[in-house]
């Protein structure tokens, strides 16, 4: 079995922040309610910017674009989109 190194990563391996840092233009941000999150990893799997930690379910807001895909895919409704202040 090969180890998963940069040379052997699958083509679909999420690469964090492929679109660069967000800056100040994001209108909404996802917020995770850890009381109802089951850590199913759907948000991690569907995030187009790969900014969600797979195991801790935390979001790196430096790269999050606020697209809402994570909230739309969350089966428990644990992720809501809140207006950026």
mmCIF file of C-alpha atoms in Angstrom:
data_model
loop_
_atom_site.group_PDB
_atom_site.id
_atom_site.type_symbol
_atom_site.label_atom_id
_atom_site.label_comp_id
_atom_site.label_asym_id
_atom_site.label_seq_id
_atom_site.Cartn_x
_atom_site.Cartn_y
_atom_site.Cartn_z
ATOM 1 C CA UNK A 1 0.000 0.000 0.000
ATOM 2 C CA UNK A 2 1.329 3.438 -0.936
ATOM 3 C CA UNK A 3 1.238 6.225 1.611
ATOM 4 C CA UNK A 4 -0.801 9.261 0.684
ATOM 5 C CA UNK A 5 1.915 11.762 -0.092
ATOM 6 C CA UNK A 6 1.805 14.672 -2.475
ATOM 7 C CA UNK A 7 2.973 12.413 -5.308
ATOM 8 C CA UNK A 8 0.219 9.829 -4.763
ATOM 9 C CA UNK A 9 -2.797 11.951 -3.836
ATOM 10 C CA UNK A 10 -5.960 11.229 -5.778
ATOM 11 C CA UNK A 11 -6.870 13.893 -8.331
ATOM 12 C CA UNK A 12 -9.948 14.823 -6.265
ATOM 13 C CA UNK A 13 -8.031 15.328 -3.005
ATOM 14 C CA UNK A 14 -9.283 18.651 -1.554
ATOM 15 C CA UNK A 15 -6.702 21.411 -1.769
ATOM 16 C CA UNK A 16 -7.307 24.167 0.775
ATOM 17 C CA UNK A 17 -8.034 27.624 -0.534
ATOM 18 C CA UNK A 18 -7.493 26.964 -4.220
ATOM 19 C CA UNK A 19 -9.156 30.315 -4.924
ATOM 20 C CA UNK A 20 -6.844 32.215 -2.573
ATOM 21 C CA UNK A 21 -7.634 34.115 0.588
ATOM 22 C CA UNK A 22 -11.098 35.601 0.736
ATOM 23 C CA UNK A 23 -10.332 39.054 2.075
ATOM 24 C CA UNK A 24 -13.322 41.179 3.076
ATOM 25 C CA UNK A 25 -15.806 40.529 0.263
ATOM 26 C CA UNK A 26 -17.665 37.501 1.729
ATOM 27 C CA UNK A 27 -21.325 38.351 2.485
ATOM 28 C CA UNK A 28 -22.187 35.335 4.641
ATOM 29 C CA UNK A 29 -20.207 32.831 6.690
ATOM 30 C CA UNK A 30 -21.081 29.283 7.724
ATOM 31 C CA UNK A 31 -21.429 28.645 11.448
ATOM 32 C CA UNK A 32 -21.422 25.108 12.862
ATOM 33 C CA UNK A 33 -23.708 24.204 15.766
ATOM 34 C CA UNK A 34 -21.553 21.584 17.477
ATOM 35 C CA UNK A 35 -24.504 20.426 19.590
ATOM 36 C CA UNK A 36 -26.215 18.865 16.576
ATOM 37 C CA UNK A 37 -23.238 18.168 14.290
ATOM 38 C CA UNK A 38 -22.698 14.413 13.905
ATOM 39 C CA UNK A 39 -19.294 14.829 12.180
ATOM 40 C CA UNK A 40 -20.585 12.970 9.132
ATOM 41 C CA UNK A 41 -18.023 14.876 7.011
ATOM 42 C CA UNK A 42 -20.496 15.820 4.265
ATOM 43 C CA UNK A 43 -19.496 19.474 4.650
ATOM 44 C CA UNK A 44 -15.825 18.544 4.318
ATOM 45 C CA UNK A 45 -16.492 16.402 1.249
ATOM 46 C CA UNK A 46 -18.530 19.036 -0.609
ATOM 47 C CA UNK A 47 -16.643 22.234 0.292
ATOM 48 C CA UNK A 48 -15.230 23.528 -3.021
ATOM 49 C CA UNK A 49 -12.448 25.415 -1.206
ATOM 50 C CA UNK A 50 -11.551 22.545 1.184
ATOM 51 C CA UNK A 51 -11.545 24.892 4.179
ATOM 52 C CA UNK A 52 -13.313 22.563 6.615
ATOM 53 C CA UNK A 53 -11.234 20.398 8.916
ATOM 54 C CA UNK A 54 -12.287 16.804 8.334
ATOM 55 C CA UNK A 55 -12.196 15.690 11.964
ATOM 56 C CA UNK A 56 -12.810 18.799 14.074
ATOM 57 C CA UNK A 57 -15.385 20.348 11.710
ATOM 58 C CA UNK A 58 -13.888 23.805 12.001
ATOM 59 C CA UNK A 59 -13.794 26.327 9.175
ATOM 60 C CA UNK A 60 -10.787 28.337 8.047
ATOM 61 C CA UNK A 61 -12.483 31.674 7.369
ATOM 62 C CA UNK A 62 -9.346 33.067 5.724
ATOM 63 C CA UNK A 63 -10.213 30.966 2.657
ATOM 64 C CA UNK A 64 -13.979 30.367 3.005
ATOM 65 C CA UNK A 65 -15.906 32.103 0.207
ATOM 66 C CA UNK A 66 -19.295 31.869 1.935
ATOM 67 C CA UNK A 67 -20.887 29.895 -0.901
ATOM 68 C CA UNK A 68 -23.159 27.911 1.449
ATOM 69 C CA UNK A 69 -22.569 24.487 -0.099
ATOM 70 C CA UNK A 70 -21.650 23.091 3.331
ATOM 71 C CA UNK A 71 -24.921 24.332 4.842
ATOM 72 C CA UNK A 72 -26.948 22.991 1.911
ATOM 73 C CA UNK A 73 -25.365 19.536 2.172
ATOM 74 C CA UNK A 74 -25.494 19.191 5.974
ATOM 75 C CA UNK A 75 -28.065 16.443 6.710
ATOM 76 C CA UNK A 76 -28.715 17.622 10.282
ATOM 77 C CA UNK A 77 -28.923 21.363 9.626
ATOM 78 C CA UNK A 78 -25.952 21.956 11.931
ATOM 79 C CA UNK A 79 -24.486 24.566 9.583
ATOM 80 C CA UNK A 80 -26.229 27.881 9.105
ATOM 81 C CA UNK A 81 -25.181 30.864 7.026
ATOM 82 C CA UNK A 82 -24.902 34.074 9.012
ATOM 83 C CA UNK A 83 -24.518 37.569 7.585
ATOM 84 C CA UNK A 84 -20.937 38.812 7.703
ATOM 85 C CA UNK A 85 -20.499 41.910 9.842
#
